[in-house]
Coordinates of C-alpha atoms in Angstrom, one line a residue:
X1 CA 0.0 0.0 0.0
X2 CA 2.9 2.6 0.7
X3 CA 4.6 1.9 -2.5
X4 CA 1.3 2.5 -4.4
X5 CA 0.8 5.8 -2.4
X6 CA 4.6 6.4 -3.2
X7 CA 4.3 5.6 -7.1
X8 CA 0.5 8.2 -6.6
X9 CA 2.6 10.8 -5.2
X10 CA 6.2 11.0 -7.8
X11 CA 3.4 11.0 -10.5
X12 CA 1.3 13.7 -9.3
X13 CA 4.7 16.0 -8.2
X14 CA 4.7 17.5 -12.0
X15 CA 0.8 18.5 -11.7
X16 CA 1.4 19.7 -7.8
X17 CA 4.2 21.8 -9.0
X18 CA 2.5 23.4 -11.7
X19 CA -0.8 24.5 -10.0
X20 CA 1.7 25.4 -7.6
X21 CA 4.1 27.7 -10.1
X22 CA 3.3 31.5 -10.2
X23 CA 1.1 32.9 -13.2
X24 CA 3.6 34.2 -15.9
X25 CA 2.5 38.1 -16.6
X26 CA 5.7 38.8 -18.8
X27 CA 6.2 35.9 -21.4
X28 CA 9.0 35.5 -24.3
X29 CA 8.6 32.7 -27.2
X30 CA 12.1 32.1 -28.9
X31 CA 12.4 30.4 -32.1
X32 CA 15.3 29.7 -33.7
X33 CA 13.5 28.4 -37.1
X34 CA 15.3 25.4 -38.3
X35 CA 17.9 25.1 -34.9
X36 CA 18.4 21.4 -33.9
X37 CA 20.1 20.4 -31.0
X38 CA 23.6 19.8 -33.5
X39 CA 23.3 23.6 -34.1
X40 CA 23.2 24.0 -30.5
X41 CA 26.1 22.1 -29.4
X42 CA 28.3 23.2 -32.8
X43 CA 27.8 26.9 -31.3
X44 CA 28.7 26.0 -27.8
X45 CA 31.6 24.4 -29.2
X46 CA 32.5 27.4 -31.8
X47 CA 32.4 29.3 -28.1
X48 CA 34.8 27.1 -26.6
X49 CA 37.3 27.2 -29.7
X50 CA 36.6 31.4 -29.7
X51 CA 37.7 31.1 -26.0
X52 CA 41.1 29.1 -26.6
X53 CA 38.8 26.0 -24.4
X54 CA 39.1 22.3 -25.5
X55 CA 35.4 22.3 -24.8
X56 CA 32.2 23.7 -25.3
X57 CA 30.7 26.9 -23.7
X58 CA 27.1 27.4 -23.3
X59 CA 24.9 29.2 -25.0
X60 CA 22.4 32.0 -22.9
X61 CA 19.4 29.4 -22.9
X62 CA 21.7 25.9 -23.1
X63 CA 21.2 25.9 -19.2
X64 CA 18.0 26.4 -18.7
X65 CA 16.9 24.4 -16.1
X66 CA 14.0 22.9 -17.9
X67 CA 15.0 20.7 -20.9
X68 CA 12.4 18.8 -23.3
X69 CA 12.3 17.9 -26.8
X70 CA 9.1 18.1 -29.5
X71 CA 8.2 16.6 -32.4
X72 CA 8.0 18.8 -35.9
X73 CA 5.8 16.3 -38.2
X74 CA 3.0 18.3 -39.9
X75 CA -0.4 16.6 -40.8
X76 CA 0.3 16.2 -44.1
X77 CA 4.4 15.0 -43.9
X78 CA 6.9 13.5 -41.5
X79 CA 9.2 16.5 -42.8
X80 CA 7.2 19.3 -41.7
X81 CA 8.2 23.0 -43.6
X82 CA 8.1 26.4 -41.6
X83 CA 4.3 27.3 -42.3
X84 CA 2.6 24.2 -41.2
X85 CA 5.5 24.7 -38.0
X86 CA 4.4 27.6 -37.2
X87 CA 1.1 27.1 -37.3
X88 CA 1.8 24.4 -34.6
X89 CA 3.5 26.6 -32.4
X90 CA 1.0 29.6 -32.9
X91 CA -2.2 28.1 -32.8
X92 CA -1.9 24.4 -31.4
X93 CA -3.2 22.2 -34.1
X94 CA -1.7 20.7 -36.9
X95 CA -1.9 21.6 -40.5
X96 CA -0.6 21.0 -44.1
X97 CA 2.7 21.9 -45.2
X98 CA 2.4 25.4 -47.3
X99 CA -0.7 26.4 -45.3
X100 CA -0.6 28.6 -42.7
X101 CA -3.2 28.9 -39.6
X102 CA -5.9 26.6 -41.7
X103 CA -6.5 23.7 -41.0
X104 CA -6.4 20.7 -43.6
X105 CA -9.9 20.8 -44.7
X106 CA -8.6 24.7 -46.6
X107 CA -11.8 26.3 -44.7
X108 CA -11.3 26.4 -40.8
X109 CA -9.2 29.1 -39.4
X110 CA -7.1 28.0 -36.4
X111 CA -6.3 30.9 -34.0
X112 CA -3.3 32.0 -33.0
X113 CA -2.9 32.0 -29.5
X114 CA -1.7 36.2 -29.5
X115 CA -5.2 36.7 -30.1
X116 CA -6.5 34.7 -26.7
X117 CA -3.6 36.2 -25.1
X118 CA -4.6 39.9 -26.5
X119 CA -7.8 38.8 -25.4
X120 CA -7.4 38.3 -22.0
X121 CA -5.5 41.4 -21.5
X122 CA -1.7 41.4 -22.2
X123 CA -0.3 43.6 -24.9
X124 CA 1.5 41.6 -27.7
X125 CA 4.9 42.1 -29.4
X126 CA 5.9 39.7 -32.8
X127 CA 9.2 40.0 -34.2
X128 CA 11.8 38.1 -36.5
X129 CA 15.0 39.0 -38.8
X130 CA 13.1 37.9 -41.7
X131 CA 9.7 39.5 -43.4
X132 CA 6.9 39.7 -41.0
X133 CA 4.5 38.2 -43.5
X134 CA 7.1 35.2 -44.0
X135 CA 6.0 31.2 -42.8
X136 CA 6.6 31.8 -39.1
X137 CA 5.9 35.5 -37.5
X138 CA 3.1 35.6 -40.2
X139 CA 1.5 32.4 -38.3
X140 CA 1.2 34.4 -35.4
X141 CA -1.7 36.9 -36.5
X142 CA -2.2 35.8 -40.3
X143 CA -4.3 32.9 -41.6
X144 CA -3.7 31.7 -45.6
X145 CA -3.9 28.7 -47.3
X146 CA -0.5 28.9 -49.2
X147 CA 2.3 31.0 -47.0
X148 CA 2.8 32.7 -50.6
X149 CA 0.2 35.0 -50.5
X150 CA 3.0 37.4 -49.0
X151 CA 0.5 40.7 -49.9
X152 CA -3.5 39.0 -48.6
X153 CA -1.0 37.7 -45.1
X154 CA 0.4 41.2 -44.4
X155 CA -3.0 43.2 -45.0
X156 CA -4.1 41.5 -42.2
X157 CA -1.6 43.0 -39.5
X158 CA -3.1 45.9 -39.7
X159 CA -6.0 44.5 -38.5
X160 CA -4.7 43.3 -35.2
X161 CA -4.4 45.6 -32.9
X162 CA -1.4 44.3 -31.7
X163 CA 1.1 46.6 -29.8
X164 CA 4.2 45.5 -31.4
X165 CA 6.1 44.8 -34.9
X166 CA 9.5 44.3 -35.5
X167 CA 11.5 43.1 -37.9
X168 CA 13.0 42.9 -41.4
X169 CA 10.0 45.0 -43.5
X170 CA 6.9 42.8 -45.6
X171 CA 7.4 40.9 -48.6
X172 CA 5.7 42.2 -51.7
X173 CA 4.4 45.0 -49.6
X174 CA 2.6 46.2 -53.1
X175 CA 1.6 43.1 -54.3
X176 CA 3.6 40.4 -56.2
X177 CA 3.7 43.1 -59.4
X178 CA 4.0 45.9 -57.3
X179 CA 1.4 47.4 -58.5
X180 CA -1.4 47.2 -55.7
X181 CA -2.0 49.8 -52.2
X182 CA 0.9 49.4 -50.0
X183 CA 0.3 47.7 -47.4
X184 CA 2.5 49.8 -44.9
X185 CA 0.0 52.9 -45.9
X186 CA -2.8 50.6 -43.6
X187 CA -0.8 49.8 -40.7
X188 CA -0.6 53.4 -40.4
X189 CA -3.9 54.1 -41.1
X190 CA -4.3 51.5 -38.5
X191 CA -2.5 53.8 -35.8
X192 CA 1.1 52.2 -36.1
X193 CA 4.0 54.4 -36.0
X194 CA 6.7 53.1 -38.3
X195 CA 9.8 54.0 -37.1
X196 CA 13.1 53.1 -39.6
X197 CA 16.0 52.1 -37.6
X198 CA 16.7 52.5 -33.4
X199 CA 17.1 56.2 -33.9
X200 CA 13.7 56.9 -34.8
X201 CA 12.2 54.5 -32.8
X202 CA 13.6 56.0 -29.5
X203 CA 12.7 59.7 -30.7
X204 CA 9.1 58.0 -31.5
X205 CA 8.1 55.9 -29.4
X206 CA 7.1 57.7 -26.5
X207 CA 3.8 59.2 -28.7
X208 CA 3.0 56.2 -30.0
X209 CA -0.1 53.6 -29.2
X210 CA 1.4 50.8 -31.5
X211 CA 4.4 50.6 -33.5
X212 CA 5.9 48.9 -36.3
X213 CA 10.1 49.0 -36.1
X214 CA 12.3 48.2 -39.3
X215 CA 15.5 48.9 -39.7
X216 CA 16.9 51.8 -41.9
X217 CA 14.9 51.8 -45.2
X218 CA 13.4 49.2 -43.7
X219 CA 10.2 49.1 -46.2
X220 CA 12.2 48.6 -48.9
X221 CA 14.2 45.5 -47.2
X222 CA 13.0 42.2 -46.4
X223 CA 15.2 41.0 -43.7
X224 CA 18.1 41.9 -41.5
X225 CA 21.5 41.1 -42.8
X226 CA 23.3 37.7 -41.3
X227 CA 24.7 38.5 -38.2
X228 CA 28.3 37.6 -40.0
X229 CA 27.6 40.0 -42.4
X230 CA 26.3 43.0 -40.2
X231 CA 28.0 46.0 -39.6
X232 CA 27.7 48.7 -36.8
X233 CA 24.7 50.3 -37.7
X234 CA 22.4 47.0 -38.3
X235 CA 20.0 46.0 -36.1
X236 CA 20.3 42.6 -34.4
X237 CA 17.7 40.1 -32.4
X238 CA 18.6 41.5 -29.5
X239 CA 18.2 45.2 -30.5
X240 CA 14.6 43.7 -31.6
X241 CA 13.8 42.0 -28.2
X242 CA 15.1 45.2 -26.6
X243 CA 13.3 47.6 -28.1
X244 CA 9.9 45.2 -27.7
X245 CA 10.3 45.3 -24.0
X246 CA 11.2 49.2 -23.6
X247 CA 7.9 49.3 -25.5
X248 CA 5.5 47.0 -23.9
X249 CA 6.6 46.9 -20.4
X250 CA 5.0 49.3 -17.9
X251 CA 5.8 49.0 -14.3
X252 CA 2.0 48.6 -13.5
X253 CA 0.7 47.5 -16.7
X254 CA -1.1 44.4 -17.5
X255 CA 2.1 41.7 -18.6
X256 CA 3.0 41.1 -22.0
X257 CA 3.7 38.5 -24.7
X258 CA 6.7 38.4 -26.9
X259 CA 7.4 36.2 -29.8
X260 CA 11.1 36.6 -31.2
X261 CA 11.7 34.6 -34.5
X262 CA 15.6 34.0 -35.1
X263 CA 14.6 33.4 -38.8
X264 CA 18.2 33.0 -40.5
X265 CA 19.2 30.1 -38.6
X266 CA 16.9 28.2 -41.7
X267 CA 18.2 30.4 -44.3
X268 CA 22.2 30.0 -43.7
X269 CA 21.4 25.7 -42.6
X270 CA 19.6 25.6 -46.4
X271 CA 22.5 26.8 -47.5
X272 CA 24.9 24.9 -45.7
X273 CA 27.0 27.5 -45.0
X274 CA 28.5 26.4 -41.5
X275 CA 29.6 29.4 -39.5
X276 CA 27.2 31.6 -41.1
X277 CA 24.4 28.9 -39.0
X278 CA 26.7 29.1 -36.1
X279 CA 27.0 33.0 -35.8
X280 CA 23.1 33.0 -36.4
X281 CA 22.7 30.8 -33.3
X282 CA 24.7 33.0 -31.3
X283 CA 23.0 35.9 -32.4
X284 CA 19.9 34.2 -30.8
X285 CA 21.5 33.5 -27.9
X286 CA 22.9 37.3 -27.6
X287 CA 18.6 37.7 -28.0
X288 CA 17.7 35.4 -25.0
X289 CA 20.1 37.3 -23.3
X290 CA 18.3 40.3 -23.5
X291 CA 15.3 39.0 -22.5
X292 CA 17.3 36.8 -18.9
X293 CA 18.0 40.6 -18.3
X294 CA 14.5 41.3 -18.2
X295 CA 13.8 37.9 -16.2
X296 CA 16.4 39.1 -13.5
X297 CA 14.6 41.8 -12.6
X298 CA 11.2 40.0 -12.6
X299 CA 12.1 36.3 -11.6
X300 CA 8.9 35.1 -10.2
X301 CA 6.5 36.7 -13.4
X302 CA 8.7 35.7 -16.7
X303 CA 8.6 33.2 -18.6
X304 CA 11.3 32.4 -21.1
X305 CA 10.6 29.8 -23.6
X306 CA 12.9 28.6 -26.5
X307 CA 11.9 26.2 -28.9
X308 CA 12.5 25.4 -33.2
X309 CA 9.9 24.9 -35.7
X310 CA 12.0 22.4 -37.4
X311 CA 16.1 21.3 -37.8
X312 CA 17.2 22.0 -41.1
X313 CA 20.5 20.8 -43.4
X314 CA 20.7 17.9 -41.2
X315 CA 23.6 19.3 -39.6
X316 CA 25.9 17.3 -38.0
X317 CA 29.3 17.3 -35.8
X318 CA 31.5 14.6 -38.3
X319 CA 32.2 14.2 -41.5
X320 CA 34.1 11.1 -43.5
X321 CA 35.9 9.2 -40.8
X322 CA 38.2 10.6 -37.4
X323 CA 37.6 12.0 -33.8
X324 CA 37.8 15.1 -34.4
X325 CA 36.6 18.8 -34.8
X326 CA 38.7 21.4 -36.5
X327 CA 36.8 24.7 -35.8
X328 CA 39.8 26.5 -36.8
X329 CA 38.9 25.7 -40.5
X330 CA 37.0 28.2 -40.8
X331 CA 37.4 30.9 -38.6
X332 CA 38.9 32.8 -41.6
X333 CA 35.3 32.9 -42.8
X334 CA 34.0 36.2 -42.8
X335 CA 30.8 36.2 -44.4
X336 CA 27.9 34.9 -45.5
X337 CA 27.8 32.1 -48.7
X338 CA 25.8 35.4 -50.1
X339 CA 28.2 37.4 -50.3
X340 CA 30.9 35.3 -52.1
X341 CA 30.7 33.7 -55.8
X342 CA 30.8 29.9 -56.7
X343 CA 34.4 29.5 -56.1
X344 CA 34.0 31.0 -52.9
X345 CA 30.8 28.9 -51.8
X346 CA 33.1 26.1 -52.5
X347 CA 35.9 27.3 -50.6
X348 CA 33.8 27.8 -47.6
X349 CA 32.2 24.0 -48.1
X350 CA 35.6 22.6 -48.3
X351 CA 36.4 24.5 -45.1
X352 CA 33.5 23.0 -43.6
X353 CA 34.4 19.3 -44.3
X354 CA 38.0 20.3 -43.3
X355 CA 36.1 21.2 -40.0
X356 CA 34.9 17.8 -39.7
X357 CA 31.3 19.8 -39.8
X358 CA 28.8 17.9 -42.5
X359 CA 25.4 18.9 -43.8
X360 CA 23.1 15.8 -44.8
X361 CA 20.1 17.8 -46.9
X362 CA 20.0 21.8 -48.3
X363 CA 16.1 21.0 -46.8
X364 CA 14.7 20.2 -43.6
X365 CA 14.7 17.1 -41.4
X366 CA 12.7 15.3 -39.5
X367 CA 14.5 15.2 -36.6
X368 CA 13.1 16.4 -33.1
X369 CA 13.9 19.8 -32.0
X370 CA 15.0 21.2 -28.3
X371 CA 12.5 22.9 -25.7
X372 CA 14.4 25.0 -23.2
X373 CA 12.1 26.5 -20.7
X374 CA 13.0 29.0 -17.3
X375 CA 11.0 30.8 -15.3
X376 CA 7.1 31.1 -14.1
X377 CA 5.7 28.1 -15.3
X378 CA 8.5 26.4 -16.9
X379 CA 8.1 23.2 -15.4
X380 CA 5.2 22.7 -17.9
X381 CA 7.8 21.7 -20.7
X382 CA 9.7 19.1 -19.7
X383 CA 10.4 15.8 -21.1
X384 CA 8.9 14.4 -24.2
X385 CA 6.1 16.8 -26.0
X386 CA 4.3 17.4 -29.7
X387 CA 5.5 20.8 -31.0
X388 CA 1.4 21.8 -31.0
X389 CA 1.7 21.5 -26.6
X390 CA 4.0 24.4 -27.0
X391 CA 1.1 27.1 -27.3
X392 CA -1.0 25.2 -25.2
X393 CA 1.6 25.3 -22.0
X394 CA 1.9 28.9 -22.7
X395 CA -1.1 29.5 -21.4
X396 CA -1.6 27.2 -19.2
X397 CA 1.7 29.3 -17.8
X398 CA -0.1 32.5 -18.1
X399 CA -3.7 31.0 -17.0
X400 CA -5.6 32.0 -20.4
X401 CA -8.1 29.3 -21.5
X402 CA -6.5 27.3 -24.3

């Protein structure tokens, strides 16, 4: 009879813990869109090379105290692609690859959760280095059945009512022939302030009731530059996460939600181009940062959550045959594969295998991604999950009705 009650009690510790865990009023949603866990530990061990260590070095959010793992298939494929992904992590359900917020049957709309978090109060801040109406931010407060319709996704921001934008600009902001109303003319119309770079958002931001941050000529660009590629006056992840909370946060104000989209990991891993991936994981890291500052000051109300909608290139720590890494090969690296022409793509590839680094696929995998998880509520994602609990636990954290 004791060891039953004994076996009763370690199985109900997680759900005891969890009603017991303060409500999360201040909540970030990290995703590094196509980070596996080899991208993790390759960047933790670029860090330990960078530090002159024979070993790794952590990233901001590698030691978290919560760990889990999630699985990335899509209704329609084991191989899921960043719309179907996103739709998982934004609204809970599953859906076909290409579609976005719709379920399979092309007709029901599936709702993001920042519109039952809007709902019950909080203000709301989406953000990515990539287009706001691309796969993944766009799954956040857009519905389409195929992620193309760049122009119909981003007329619905407007729409919103959402506090927050940031990012690298819309694609096809006037249509795919440029010929239609741009779509920046309604979010202002909309009562978004569109501030162009960190300069005019700081001298803007105090008058405004929503805003929309790009970076310089930011509505003619589509995405930040790699973080290899940046120079001073670029805007970063973390400049994005920072400016999200100097917006949204009020000392007495009702919480807030923040979804941070690191959306170049994917682009540099379809590529293959190694350090390019690495330096993109950082650069997410450097953005987690940001927000553990936040958390620091408000330990017992945030909730820091960091996640993947997928792994892509197959990535992996060995190529041919040997025991070793050679991270030194390519330190001399100092862009992006996009900046370089064939010769040097192959250069940087050969630099890569010299590394002992090896890409299996210039797609995505179908491998399960990482859940790190710290702060109010963080228990909740632990161990073994579907990548459509995700939104669910996030308000379960903040105690909005899924």
């Amino acid at each position: 009879m004791k060891k039953t009650l004994n076996i009763i009690l370690l199985l109900l510790l997680p759900l005891i813990a969890a009603a017991q865990a303060p409500k999360a009023k201040y909540v970030f949603y990290f995703i590094g869109d196509g980070m596996g866990f080899t991208h993790v530990s390759a960047s933790e061990y670029y860090n330990g090379w960078s530090e002159d260590v024979f070993d790794s070095r952590p990233l901001s959010f590698s030691t978290f105290p919560v760990l889990g793992r999630a699985v990335t298939r899509s209704a329609s494929n084991l191989i899921t692609d960043s719309a179907a992904a996103g739709t998982a992590l934004s609204t809970g359900s599953k859906t076909n690859n290409g579609m976005l917020a719709t379920a399979p049957d092309s007709t029901t709309i599936l709702e993001s959760i920042s519109y039952k978090i809007h709902d019950a109060g909080f203000k709301v801040g989406i953000s990515s280095t990539v287009g706001l109406n691309h796969a993944t931010p766009a799954a956040f407060y857009a519905h389409d059945i195929d992620r193309n319709n760049y122009y119909d996704i981003a007329s619905r921001l407007p729409a919103t009512g959402f506090e927050f934008f940031a990012g690298g600009g819309l694609i096809e902001s006037c249509g795919k022939e440029g010929n239609l109303p741009s779509v920046y003319t309604s979010i202002e119309k909309a009562g978004y302030t569109i501030a162009e770079g960190m300069d005019e958002f700081l001298s803007m931001k105090n008058g405004a009731e929503r805003m929309m941050l790009l970076q310089d000529n930011g509505r003619s660009r589509t995405e930040l530059p790699y973080a290899i590629d940046m120079t001073g006056d670029d805007m970063s992840q973390a400049d994005l996460v920072r400016a999200s909370i100097d917006f949204l946060y009020e000392e007495d104000g009702p919480g807030f939600f923040i979804m941070s989209e690191s959306g170049r990991i994917d682009w540099a891993s379809h590529a293959n181009d190694t350090k390019t991936a690495i330096l993109e994981t950082l650069s997410l890291s450097d953005a987690v940062a940001a927000a553990l500052e936040f958390y620091n000051e408000h330990p017992d109300e945030t909730l820091i959550v960091v996640t993947a909608d997928h792994e892509t290139g197959g990535l992996t720590l060995a190529w041919n045959e040997g025991y070793n890494l050679f991270f030194d090969r390519i330190g001399w690296i100092d862009s992006s594969k996009d900046k370089v022409n064939e010769e040097g793509k192959e250069d940087m590839a050969e630099a890569s295998h010299e590394a002992h680094i090896g890409w299996t696929t210039k797609d995505h995998s179908g491998t399960d991604v990482p859940v790190f998880a710290i702060g109010a509520g963080s228990v909740l994602f632990s161990g073994h999950m579907d990548n459509t609990e995700i939104p669910q636990k996030i308000c379960k954290a903040m105690n909005i009705t899924f």
